[in-house]
Coordinates of C-alpha atoms and ligand atoms in Angstrom, one line a residue:
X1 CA 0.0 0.0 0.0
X2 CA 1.5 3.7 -1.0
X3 CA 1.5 5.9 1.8
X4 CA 0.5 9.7 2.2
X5 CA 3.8 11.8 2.8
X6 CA 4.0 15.1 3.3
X7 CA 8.3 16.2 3.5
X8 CA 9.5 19.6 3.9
X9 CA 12.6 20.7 2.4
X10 CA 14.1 23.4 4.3
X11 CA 17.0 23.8 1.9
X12 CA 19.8 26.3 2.9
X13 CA 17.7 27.9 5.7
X14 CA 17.8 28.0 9.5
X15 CA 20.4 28.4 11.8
X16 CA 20.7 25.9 15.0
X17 CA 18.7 28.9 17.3
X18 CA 16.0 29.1 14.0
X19 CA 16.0 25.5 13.9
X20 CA 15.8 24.6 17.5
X21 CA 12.6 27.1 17.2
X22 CA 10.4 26.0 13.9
X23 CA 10.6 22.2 15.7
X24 CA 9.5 23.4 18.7
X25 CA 6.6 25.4 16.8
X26 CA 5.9 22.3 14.7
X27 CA 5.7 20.3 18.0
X28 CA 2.8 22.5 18.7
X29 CA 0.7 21.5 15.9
X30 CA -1.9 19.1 15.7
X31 CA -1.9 16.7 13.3
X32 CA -5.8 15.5 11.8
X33 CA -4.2 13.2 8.6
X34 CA -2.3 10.2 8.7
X35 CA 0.7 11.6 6.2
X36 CA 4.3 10.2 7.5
X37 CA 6.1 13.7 8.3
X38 CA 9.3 14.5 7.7
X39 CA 11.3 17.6 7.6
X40 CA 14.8 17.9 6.1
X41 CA 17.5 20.5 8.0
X42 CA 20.7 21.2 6.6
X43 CA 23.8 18.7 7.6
X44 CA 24.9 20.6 10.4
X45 CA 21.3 20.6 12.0
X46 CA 20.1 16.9 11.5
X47 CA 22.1 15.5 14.9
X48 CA 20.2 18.6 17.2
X49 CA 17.3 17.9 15.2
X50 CA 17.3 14.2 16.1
X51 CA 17.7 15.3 19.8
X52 CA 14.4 17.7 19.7
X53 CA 12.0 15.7 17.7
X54 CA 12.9 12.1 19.4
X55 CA 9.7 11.8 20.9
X56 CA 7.8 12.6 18.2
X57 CA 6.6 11.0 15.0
X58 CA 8.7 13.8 12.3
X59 CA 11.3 12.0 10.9
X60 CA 14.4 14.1 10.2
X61 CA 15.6 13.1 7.1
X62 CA 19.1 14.6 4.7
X63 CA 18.9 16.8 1.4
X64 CA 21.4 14.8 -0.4
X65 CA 24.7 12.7 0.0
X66 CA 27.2 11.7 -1.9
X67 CA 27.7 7.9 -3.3
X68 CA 31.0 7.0 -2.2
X69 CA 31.2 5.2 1.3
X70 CA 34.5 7.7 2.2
X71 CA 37.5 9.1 0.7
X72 CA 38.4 12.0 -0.7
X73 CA 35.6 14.2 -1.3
X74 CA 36.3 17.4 0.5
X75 CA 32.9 18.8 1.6
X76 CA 30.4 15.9 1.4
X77 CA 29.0 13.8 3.0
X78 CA 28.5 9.9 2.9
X79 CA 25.4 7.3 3.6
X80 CA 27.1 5.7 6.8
X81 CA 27.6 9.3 8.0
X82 CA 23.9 10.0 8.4
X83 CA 23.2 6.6 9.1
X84 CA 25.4 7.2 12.3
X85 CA 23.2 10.2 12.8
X86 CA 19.9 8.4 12.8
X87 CA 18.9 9.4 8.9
X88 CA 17.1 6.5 7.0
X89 CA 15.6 8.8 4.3
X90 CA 17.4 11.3 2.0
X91 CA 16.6 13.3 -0.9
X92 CA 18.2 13.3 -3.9
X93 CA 18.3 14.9 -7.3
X94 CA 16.4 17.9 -6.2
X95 CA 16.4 20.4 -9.4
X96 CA 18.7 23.0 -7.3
X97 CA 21.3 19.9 -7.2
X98 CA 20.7 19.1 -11.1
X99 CA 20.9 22.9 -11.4
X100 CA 23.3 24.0 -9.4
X101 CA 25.6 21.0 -9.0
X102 CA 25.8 19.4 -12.0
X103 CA 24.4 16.5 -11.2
X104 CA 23.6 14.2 -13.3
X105 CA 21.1 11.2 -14.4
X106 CA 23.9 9.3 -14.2
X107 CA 25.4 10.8 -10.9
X108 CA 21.9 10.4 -9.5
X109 CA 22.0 6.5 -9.8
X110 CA 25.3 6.0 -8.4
X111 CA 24.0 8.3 -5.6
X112 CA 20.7 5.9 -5.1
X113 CA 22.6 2.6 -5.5
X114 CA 25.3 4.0 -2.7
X115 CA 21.7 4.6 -0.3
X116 CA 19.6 1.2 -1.2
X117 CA 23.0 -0.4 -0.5
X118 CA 22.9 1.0 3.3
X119 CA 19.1 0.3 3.6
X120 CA 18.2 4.0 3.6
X121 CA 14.7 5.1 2.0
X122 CA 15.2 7.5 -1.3
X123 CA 13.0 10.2 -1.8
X124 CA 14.0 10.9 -6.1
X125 CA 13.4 14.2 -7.4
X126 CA 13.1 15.1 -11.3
X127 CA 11.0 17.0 -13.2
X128 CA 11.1 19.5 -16.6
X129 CA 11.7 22.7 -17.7
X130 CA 9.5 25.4 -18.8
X131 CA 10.6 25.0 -22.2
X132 CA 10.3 21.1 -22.0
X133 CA 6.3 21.9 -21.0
X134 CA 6.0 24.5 -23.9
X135 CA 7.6 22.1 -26.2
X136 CA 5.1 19.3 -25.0
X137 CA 8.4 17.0 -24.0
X138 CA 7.3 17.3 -20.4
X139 CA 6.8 13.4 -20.6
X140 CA 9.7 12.3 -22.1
X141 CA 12.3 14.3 -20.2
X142 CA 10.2 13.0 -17.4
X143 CA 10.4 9.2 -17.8
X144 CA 14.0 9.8 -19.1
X145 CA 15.3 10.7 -15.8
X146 CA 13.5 7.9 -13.9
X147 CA 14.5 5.8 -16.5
X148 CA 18.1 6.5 -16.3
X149 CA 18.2 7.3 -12.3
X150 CA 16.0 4.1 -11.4
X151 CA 14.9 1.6 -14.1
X152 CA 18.3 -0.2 -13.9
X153 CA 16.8 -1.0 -10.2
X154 CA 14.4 -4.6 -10.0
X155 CA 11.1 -4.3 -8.2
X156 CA 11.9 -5.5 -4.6
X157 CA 14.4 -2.2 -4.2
X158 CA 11.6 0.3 -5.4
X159 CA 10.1 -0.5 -1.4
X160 CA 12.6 2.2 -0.7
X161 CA 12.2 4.7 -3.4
X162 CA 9.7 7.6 -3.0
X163 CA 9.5 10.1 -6.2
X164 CA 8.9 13.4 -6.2
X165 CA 7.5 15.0 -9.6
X166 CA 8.8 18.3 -9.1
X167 CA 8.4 20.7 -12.5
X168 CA 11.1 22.8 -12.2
X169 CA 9.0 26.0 -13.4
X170 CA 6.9 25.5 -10.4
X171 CA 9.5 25.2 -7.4
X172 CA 10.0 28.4 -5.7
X173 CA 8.2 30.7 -8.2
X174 CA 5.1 30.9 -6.8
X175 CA 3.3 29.1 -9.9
X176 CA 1.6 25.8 -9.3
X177 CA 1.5 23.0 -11.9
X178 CA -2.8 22.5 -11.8
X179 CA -4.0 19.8 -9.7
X180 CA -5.3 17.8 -13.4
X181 CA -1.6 18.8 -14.7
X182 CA -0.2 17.3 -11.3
X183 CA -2.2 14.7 -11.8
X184 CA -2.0 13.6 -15.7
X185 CA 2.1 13.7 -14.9
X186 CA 1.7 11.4 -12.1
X187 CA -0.5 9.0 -14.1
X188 CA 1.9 8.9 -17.0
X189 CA 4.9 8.1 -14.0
X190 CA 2.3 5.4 -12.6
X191 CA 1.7 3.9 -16.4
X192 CA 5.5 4.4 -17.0
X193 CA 6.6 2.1 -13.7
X194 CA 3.6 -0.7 -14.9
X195 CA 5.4 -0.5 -18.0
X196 CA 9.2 -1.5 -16.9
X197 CA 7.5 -3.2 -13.9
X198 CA 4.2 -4.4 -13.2
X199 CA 0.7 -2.8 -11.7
X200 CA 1.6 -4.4 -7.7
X201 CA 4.6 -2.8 -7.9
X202 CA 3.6 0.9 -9.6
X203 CA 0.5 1.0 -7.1
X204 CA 2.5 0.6 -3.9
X205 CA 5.1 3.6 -4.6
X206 CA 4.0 7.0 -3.5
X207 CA 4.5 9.9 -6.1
X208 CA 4.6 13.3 -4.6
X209 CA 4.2 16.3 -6.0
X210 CA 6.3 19.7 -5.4
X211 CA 6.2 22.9 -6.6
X212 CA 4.9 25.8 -4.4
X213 CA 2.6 23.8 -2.6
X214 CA 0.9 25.9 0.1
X215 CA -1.8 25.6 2.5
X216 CA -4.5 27.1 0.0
X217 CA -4.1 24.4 -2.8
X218 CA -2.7 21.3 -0.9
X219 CA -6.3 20.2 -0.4
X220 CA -7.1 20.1 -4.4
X221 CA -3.8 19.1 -5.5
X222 CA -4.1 16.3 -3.1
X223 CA -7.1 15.3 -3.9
X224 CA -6.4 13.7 -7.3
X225 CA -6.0 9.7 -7.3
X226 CA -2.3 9.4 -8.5
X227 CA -0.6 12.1 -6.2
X228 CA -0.1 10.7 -2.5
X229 CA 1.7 13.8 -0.7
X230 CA 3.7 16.6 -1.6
X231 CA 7.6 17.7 -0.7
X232 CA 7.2 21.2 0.4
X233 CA 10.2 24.0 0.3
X234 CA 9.0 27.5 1.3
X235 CA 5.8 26.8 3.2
X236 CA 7.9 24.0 5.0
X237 CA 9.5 27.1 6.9
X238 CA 6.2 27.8 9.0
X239 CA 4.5 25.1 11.1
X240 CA 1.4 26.7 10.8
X241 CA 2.0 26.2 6.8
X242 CA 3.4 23.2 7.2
X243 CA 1.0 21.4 8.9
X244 CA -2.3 22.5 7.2
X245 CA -0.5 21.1 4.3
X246 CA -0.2 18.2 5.8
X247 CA -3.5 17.9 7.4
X248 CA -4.7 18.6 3.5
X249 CA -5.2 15.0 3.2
Ligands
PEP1 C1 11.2 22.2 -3.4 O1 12.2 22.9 -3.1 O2 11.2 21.0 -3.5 C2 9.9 22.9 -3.5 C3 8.9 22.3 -4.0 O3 9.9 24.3 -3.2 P1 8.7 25.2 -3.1 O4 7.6 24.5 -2.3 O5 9.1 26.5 -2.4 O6 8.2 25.5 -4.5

């Protein structure tokens, strides 16, 4: 069975005083849905993180790692490494990564071998570009990346993956992809996974969407069959934001 997720990205933001705050603020909230919660602090705030939230049901989970188990890779970080930490979930291949660091397809499936291989869950970003939408090669950039990223994978390690459908023109712009746009992507990502795999196996992964998800469209955008939860970046940053998002359910 798919679960409802709701995961909030908090990027580059929050010191350890900011961070110590917004948990103590989500702590506060009640929760009415049953979405599995998790927020994601930067490195140097996931062990204090831990500490704050370890009697509640938020999992803290990373924003990336790299593939390698150690070595020399001045400035990042490895799987064991927040394994030692407590993480079991990480994101990876958000669009700022892609973006920002270069990283690749290819990259990405070292990165998500390098996680299965220490039992930790994957949430996989991808998404396209405005101009991919325009063009109407929305859906093939799409299933490229997961095809490339994830298809080299056999069904028994997709228990662990989680995607994201994040279109890149939507994350931080304030423009929403429609809930029937939302949802015609994640039907074509559902059709796509029968395709390589089979029906059991595409029905029981959660697809969530992100892309300026806030508490006045989380309800609709939720609402549609094929989108089980959403990862959430700027409303993430308020409990009070936060959690009526994930109370959309
Ligand atoms: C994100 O960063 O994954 C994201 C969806 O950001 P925002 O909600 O701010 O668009």
């Amino acid at each position: 069975m798919r679960k409802n997720i709701v995961a909030g990205n908090w990027k580059m933001n929050k010191d350890m005083a900011q961070t110590d705050l917004l948990i103590a603020d989500l702590k506060n909230q009640e929760q009415t849905s049953n979405a599995e919660v998790m927020i994601a602090p930067t490195f140097t705030n996931l062990h204090q993180s831990f500490n704050a939230l370890e009697d509640s049901k938020i999992e803290v989970i990373a924003q990336n790692m790299h593939f390698a188990e150690s070595g020399a890779y001045t400035g990042e970080i490895s799987a064991s490494m927040l394994k030692g930490v407590g993480v079991k979930t990480v994101i990876l291949g958000h669009s700022e990564r892609r973006a920002y660091f270069n990283e690749t397809d290819e990259l990405l499936a070292k990165k998500v071998d390098a996680a299965l291989a220490n039992d930790m869950r994957v949430i996989f970003c991808f998404g396209e570009e405005l101009a991919d939408r325009k063009s109407d090669n929305h859906e093939a950039v799409v299933k490229n990346q997961i095809t490339n990223a994830l298809f080299h994978l056999e069904a028994p390690a997709l228990k662990n993956i989680v995607l994201a459908y994040e279109p890149v023109w939507a994350i931080g712009t304030g423009e929403t992809a429609s809930p029937e746009q939302a949802q015609e992507m994640h039907q074509y990502i559902r059709e796509t996974l029968v395709n390589r795999y089979d029906e059991a196996t595409a029905n029981s992964i959660s697809i969530l969407y992100g892309g300026s998800v806030k508490p006045a469209n989380a309800k609709e955008i939720f609402s549609k069959p094929d989108v089980d939860g959403g990862l959430i970046g700027g409303a993430a940053l308020k409990a009070e934001d936060f959690y009526a998002i994930v109370n959309a359910f």
